XYZ file of C-alpha atoms in Angstrom:
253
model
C -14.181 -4.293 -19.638
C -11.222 -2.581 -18.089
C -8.440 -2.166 -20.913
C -4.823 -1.211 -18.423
C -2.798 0.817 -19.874
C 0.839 0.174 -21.969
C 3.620 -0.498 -18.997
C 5.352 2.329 -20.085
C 3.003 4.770 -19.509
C 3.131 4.962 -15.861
C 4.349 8.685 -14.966
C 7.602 8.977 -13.394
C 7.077 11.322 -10.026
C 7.859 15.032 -10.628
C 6.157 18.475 -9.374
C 4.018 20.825 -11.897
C 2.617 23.855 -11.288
C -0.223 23.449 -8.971
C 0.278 19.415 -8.740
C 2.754 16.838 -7.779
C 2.475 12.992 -9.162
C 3.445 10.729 -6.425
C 4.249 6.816 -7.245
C 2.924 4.931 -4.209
C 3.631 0.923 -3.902
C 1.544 -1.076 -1.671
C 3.285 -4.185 -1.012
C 2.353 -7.137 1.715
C 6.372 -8.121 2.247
C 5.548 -11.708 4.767
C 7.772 -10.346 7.628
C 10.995 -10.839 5.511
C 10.701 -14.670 5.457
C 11.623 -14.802 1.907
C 13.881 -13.195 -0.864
C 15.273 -10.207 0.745
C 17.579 -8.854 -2.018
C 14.685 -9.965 -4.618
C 12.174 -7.803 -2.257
C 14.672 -4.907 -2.320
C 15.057 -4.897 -6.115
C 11.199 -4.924 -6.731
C 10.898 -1.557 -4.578
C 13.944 -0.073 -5.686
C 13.038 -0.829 -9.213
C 9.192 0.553 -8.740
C 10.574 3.922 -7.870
C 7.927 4.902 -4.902
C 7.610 8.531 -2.832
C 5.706 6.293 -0.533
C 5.549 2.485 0.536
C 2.547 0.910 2.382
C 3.769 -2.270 3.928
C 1.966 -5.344 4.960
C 3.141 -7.858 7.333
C 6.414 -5.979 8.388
C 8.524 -8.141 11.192
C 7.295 -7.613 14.471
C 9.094 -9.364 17.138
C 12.602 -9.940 18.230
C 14.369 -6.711 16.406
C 11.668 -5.808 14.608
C 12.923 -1.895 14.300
C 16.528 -3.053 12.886
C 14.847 -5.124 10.366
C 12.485 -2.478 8.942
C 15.993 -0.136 8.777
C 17.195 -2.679 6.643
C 14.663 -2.958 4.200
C 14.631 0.644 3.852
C 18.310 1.246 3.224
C 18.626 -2.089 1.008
C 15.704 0.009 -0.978
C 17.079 3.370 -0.842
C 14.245 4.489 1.236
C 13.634 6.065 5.206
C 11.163 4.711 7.722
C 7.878 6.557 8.388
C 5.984 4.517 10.636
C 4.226 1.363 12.148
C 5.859 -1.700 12.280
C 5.080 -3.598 15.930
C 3.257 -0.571 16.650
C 0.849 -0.704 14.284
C 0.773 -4.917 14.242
C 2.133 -4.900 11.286
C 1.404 -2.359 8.848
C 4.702 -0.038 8.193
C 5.111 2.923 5.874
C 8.530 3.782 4.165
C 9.179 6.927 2.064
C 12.133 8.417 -0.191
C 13.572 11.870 0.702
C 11.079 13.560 -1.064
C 8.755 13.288 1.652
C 8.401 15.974 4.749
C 6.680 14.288 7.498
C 4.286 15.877 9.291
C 3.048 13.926 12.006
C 2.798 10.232 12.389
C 0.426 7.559 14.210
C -0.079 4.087 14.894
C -3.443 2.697 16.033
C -4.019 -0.641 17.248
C -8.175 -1.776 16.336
C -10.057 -3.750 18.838
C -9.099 -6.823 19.213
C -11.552 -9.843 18.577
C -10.331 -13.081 20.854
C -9.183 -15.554 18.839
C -8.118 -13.317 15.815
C -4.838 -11.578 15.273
C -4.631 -7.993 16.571
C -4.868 -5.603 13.602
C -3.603 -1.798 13.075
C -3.420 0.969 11.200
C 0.006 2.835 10.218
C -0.336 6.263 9.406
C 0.807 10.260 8.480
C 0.602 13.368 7.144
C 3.095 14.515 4.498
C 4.273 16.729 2.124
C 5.457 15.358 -1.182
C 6.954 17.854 -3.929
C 4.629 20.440 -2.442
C 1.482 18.806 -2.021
C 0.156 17.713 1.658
C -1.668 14.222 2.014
C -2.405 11.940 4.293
C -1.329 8.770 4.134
C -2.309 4.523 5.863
C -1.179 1.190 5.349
C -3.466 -1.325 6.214
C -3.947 -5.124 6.710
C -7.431 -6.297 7.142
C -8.977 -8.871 9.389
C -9.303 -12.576 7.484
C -12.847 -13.093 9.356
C -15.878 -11.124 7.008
C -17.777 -9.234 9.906
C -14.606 -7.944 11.586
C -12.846 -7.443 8.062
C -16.118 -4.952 7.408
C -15.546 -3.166 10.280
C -11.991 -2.150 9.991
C -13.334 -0.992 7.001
C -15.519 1.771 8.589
C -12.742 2.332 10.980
C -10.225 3.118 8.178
C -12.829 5.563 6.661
C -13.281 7.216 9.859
C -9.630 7.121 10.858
C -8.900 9.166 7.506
C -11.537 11.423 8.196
C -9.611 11.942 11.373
C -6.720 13.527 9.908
C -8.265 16.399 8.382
C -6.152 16.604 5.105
C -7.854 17.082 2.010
C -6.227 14.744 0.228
C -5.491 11.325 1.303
C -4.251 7.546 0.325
C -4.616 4.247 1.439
C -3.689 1.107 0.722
C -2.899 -3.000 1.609
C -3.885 -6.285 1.994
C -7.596 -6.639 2.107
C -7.719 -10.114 2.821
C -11.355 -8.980 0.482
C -11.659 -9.356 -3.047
C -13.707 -6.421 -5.314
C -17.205 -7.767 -4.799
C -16.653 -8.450 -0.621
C -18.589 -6.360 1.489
C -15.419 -4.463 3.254
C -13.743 -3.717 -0.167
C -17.161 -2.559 -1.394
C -17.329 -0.528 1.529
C -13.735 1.045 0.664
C -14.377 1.349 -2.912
C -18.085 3.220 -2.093
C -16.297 6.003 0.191
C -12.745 6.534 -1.876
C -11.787 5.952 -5.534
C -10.400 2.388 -6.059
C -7.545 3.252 -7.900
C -7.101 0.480 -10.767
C -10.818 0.660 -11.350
C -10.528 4.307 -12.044
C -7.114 3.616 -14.286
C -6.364 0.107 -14.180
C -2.158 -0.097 -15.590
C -0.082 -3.271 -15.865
C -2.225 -6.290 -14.234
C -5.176 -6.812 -11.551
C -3.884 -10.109 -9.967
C -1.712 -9.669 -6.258
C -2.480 -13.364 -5.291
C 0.017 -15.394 -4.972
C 2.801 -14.549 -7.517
C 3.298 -17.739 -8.556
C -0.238 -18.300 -9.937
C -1.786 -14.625 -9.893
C -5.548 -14.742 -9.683
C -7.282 -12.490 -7.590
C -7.231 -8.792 -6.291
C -6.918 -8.594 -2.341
C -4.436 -6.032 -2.567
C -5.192 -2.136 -3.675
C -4.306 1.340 -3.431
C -7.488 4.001 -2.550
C -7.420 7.697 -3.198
C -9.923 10.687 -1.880
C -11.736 12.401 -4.786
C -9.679 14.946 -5.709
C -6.504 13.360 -6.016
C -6.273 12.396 -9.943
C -5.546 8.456 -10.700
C -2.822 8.185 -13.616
C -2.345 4.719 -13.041
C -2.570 1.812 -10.656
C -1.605 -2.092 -11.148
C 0.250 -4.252 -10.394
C 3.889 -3.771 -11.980
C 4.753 -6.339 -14.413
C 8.555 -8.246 -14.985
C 10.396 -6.112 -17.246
C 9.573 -2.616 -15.385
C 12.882 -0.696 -14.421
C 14.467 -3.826 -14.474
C 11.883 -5.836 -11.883
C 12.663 -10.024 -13.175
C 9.761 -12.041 -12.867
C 12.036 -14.314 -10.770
C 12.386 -11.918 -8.412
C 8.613 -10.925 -8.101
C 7.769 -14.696 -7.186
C 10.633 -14.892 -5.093
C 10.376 -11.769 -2.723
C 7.458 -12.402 -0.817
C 3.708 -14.045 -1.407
C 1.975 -10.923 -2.863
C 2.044 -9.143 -6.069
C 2.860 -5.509 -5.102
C 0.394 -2.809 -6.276
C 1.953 0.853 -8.080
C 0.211 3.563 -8.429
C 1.198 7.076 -10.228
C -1.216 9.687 -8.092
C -1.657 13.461 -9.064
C -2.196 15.733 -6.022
C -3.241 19.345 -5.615
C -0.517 21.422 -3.772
């Protein structure tokens, strides 16, 4: 039985000699249909380096309404958005980009096109490669993207990499399987806080999670509970559908 780990005991992010800890936040946001300023305050309050988006607004001003959520959250935009279908990445200042990159996957008729958002950074010293995904709702394509997401970090030959989203998959479906067989599943390896990310209101399933290469050491990962930095419960149900997921990463420089 997994026993998570006291709130508090999530590390803050900071650089150590040969490491930096990273917070990343995984978050599926519902294109900013709901709770704005609540949405703002739960990332603010979370602290991240990095934010893998789900569901980011992809139509009519798409671009100005990713801006937003960044400065309303004291954070830049990566990447993705319409480019990637959906999936967008945010960081703090503490990130150097490398090099960025959207990928659309083939798209089934009849099903909603998905992507990939994507880079390569450098946080506090250390170089990793970072995705947001959101994963098909159908089983056989949702296993595929899986494969594609393995390959696609293969692809950009960092040694250390992250990723992270909506799964539409719980732990024992064949595409997280797939996920969790070729990366660490981060609360698995240190389950913090709570497992639940669906739906906020009544939180009883994992769909949502944060991956890691081996290599990059797991201090904690769960989903961040009211009371954290200020985060109200209120404002967790009220900023979008999902629970977000946190994680507290040490990387190799």
């Amino acid at each position: 039985m997994l026993c998570p780990m006291p709130l508090t005991d999530l590390p803050e992010s900071r650089t150590e000699n040969g490491s930096a800890v990273i917070r990343v936040l995984s978050y599926n946001i519902r294109s900013m249909r709901d709770d704005n300023a609540a949405l703002a305050r739960v990332i603010r309050a979370c602290d991240p380096d990095l934010v893998l988006i789900q569901e980011a607004p992809r139509f009519f001003r798409w671009r100005k309404a990713a801006a937003r959520l960044a400065a309303a959250s004291d954070l830049v935009v990566l990447s993705g958005g319409a480019t990637a279908a959906g999936p967008l990445l945010l960081c703090s200042l503490r990130a150097t980009v490398e090099r960025t990159e959207d990928v659309l996957l083939p798209l089934t008729p009849g099903l909603h096109r998905r992507g990939f958002a994507s880079a390569v950074v450098r946080v506090g010293g250390a170089r990793l490669g970072v995705l947001s995904c959101h994963l098909s709702l159908q089983a056989d394509e949702r296993h595929t993207q899986a494969g594609l997401l393995l390959d696609h970090l293969a692809a950009l030959d960092v040694s250390h990499a992250i990723a992270g989203g909506d799964l539409n998959d719980r732990p024992d479906g064949r595409a997280f399987r797939r996920l969790a067989d070729g990366l660490q599943d981060c609360w698995a390896v240190r389950p913090w806080g709570t497992e639940h990310t669906s739906t906020p209101a009544d939180p009883h399933q994992r769909i949502d999670a944060i991956f890691a290469t081996e290599g990059v050491e797991v201090l904690g990962c769960g989903v961040p509970t009211a009371g954290l930095a200020g985060v109200s419960g209120a404002d967790l149900r009220a900023a979008t559908d999902h629970l977000p997921v946190l994680a507290a990463l040490r990387v190799p420089v």
